[in-house]
XYZ file of C-alpha atoms in Angstrom:
130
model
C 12.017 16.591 28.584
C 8.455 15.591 29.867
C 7.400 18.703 28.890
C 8.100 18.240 25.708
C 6.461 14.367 25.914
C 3.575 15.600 27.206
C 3.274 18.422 24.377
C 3.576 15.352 22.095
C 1.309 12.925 23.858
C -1.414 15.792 23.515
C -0.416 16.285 19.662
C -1.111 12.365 19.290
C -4.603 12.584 21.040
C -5.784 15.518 19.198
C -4.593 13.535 15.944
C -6.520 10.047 17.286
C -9.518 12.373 17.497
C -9.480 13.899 14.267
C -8.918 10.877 12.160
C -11.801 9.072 14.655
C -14.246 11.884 13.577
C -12.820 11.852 9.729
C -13.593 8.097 9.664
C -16.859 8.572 11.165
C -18.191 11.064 8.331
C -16.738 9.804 5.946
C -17.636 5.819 5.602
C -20.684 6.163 8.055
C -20.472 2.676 9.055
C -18.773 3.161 11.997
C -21.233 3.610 14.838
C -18.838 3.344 17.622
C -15.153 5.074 18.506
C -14.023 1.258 18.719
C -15.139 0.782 15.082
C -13.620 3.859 13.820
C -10.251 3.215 15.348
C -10.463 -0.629 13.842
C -11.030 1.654 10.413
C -8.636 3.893 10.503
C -5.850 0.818 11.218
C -7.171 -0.608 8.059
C -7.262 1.927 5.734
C -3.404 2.941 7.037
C -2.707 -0.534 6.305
C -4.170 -0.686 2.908
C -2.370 2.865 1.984
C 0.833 1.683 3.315
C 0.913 -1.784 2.035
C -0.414 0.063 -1.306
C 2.690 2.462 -1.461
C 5.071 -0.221 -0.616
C 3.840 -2.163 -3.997
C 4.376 0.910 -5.931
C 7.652 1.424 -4.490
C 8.375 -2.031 -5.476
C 6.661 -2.523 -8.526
C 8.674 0.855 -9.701
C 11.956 -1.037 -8.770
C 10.738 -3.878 -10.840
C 10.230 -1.876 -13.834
C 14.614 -1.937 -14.343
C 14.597 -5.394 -12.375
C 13.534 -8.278 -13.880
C 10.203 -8.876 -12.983
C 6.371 -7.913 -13.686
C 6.478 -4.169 -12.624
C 3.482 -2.673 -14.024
C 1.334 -5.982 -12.502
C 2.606 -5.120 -9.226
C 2.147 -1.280 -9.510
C -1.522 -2.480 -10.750
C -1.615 -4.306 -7.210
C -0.555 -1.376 -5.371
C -2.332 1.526 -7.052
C -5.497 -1.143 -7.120
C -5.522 -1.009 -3.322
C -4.858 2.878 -3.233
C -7.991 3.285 -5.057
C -10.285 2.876 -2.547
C -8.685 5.836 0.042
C -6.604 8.025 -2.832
C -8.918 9.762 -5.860
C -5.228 9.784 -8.285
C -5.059 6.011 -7.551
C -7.797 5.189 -9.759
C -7.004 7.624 -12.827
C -3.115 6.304 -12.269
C -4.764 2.516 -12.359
C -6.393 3.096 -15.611
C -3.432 3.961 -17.082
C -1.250 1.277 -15.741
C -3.569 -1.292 -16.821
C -3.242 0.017 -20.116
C 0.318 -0.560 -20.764
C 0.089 -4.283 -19.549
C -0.239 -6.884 -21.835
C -4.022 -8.104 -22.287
C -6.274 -10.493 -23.659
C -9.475 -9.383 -25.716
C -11.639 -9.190 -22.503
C -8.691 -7.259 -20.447
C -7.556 -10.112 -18.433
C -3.123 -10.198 -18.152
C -2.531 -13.295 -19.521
C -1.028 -15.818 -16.526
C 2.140 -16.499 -18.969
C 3.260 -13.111 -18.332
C 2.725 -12.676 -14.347
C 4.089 -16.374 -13.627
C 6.994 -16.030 -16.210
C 7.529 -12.500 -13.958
C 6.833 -14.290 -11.027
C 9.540 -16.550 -11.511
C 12.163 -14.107 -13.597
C 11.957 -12.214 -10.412
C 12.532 -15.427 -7.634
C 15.287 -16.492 -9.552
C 16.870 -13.150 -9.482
C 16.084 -12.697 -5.677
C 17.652 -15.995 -5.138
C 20.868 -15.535 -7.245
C 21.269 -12.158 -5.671
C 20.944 -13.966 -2.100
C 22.958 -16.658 -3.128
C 25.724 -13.933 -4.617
C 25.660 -12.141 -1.676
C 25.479 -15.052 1.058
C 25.962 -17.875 0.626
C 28.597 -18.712 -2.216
């Protein structure tokens, strides 16, 4: 078994170094390994916290509540690390309902907003607490 640890430990490093050197060439801001590192947690964060609005913004699409604002949301932070993001963002905004200048209007994200807490809270309060 600590073969096979140490086989993965090494798989780990080699992967550290690769995205190091990735983030390195490709922002160029980074001058340091510390930097990098403190890069590459961000930009995981923003793609996973990204996907998980999707994922959820998806869900809201058949549950009550403003999917395609929250897909917007996560496909807006995708943009900056995934190329489809932006193409898929255009699209998305699209389909949501706009003013003349292309704002959402704050009747439809709040009245979403609050469609979807009262549905969460029902659905707690089903499941709970009754």
């Amino acid at each position: 078994m600590a073969d096979h640890e140490h086989h993965a430990h090494e798989r780990w490093e080699r992967l550290e170094e690769a995205a190091i050197a990735a983030e390195m060439e490709t922002d160029g801001r980074e001058e340091t390994v510390e930097e990098a590192k403190r890069g590459v947690v961000r930009r995981m964060a923003r793609m996973s916290a990204g996907f998980f609005l999707v994922a959820l913004g998806t869900a809201l699409l058949v549950l009550p509540g403003p999917g395609l604002v929250v897909i917007a949301s996560g496909l807006l932070l995708l943009s900056r690390d995934v190329p489809f993001a932006a193409r898929m963002l255009d699209k998305v905004r699209s389909r949501i309902p706009a003013d003349a200048d292309g704002n959402v209007s704050k009747p439809v994200v709040f009245g979403g907003l609050v469609v979807t807490a009262m549905a969460l809270g029902g659905s707690v309060w089903w499941t709970f607490l009754r």
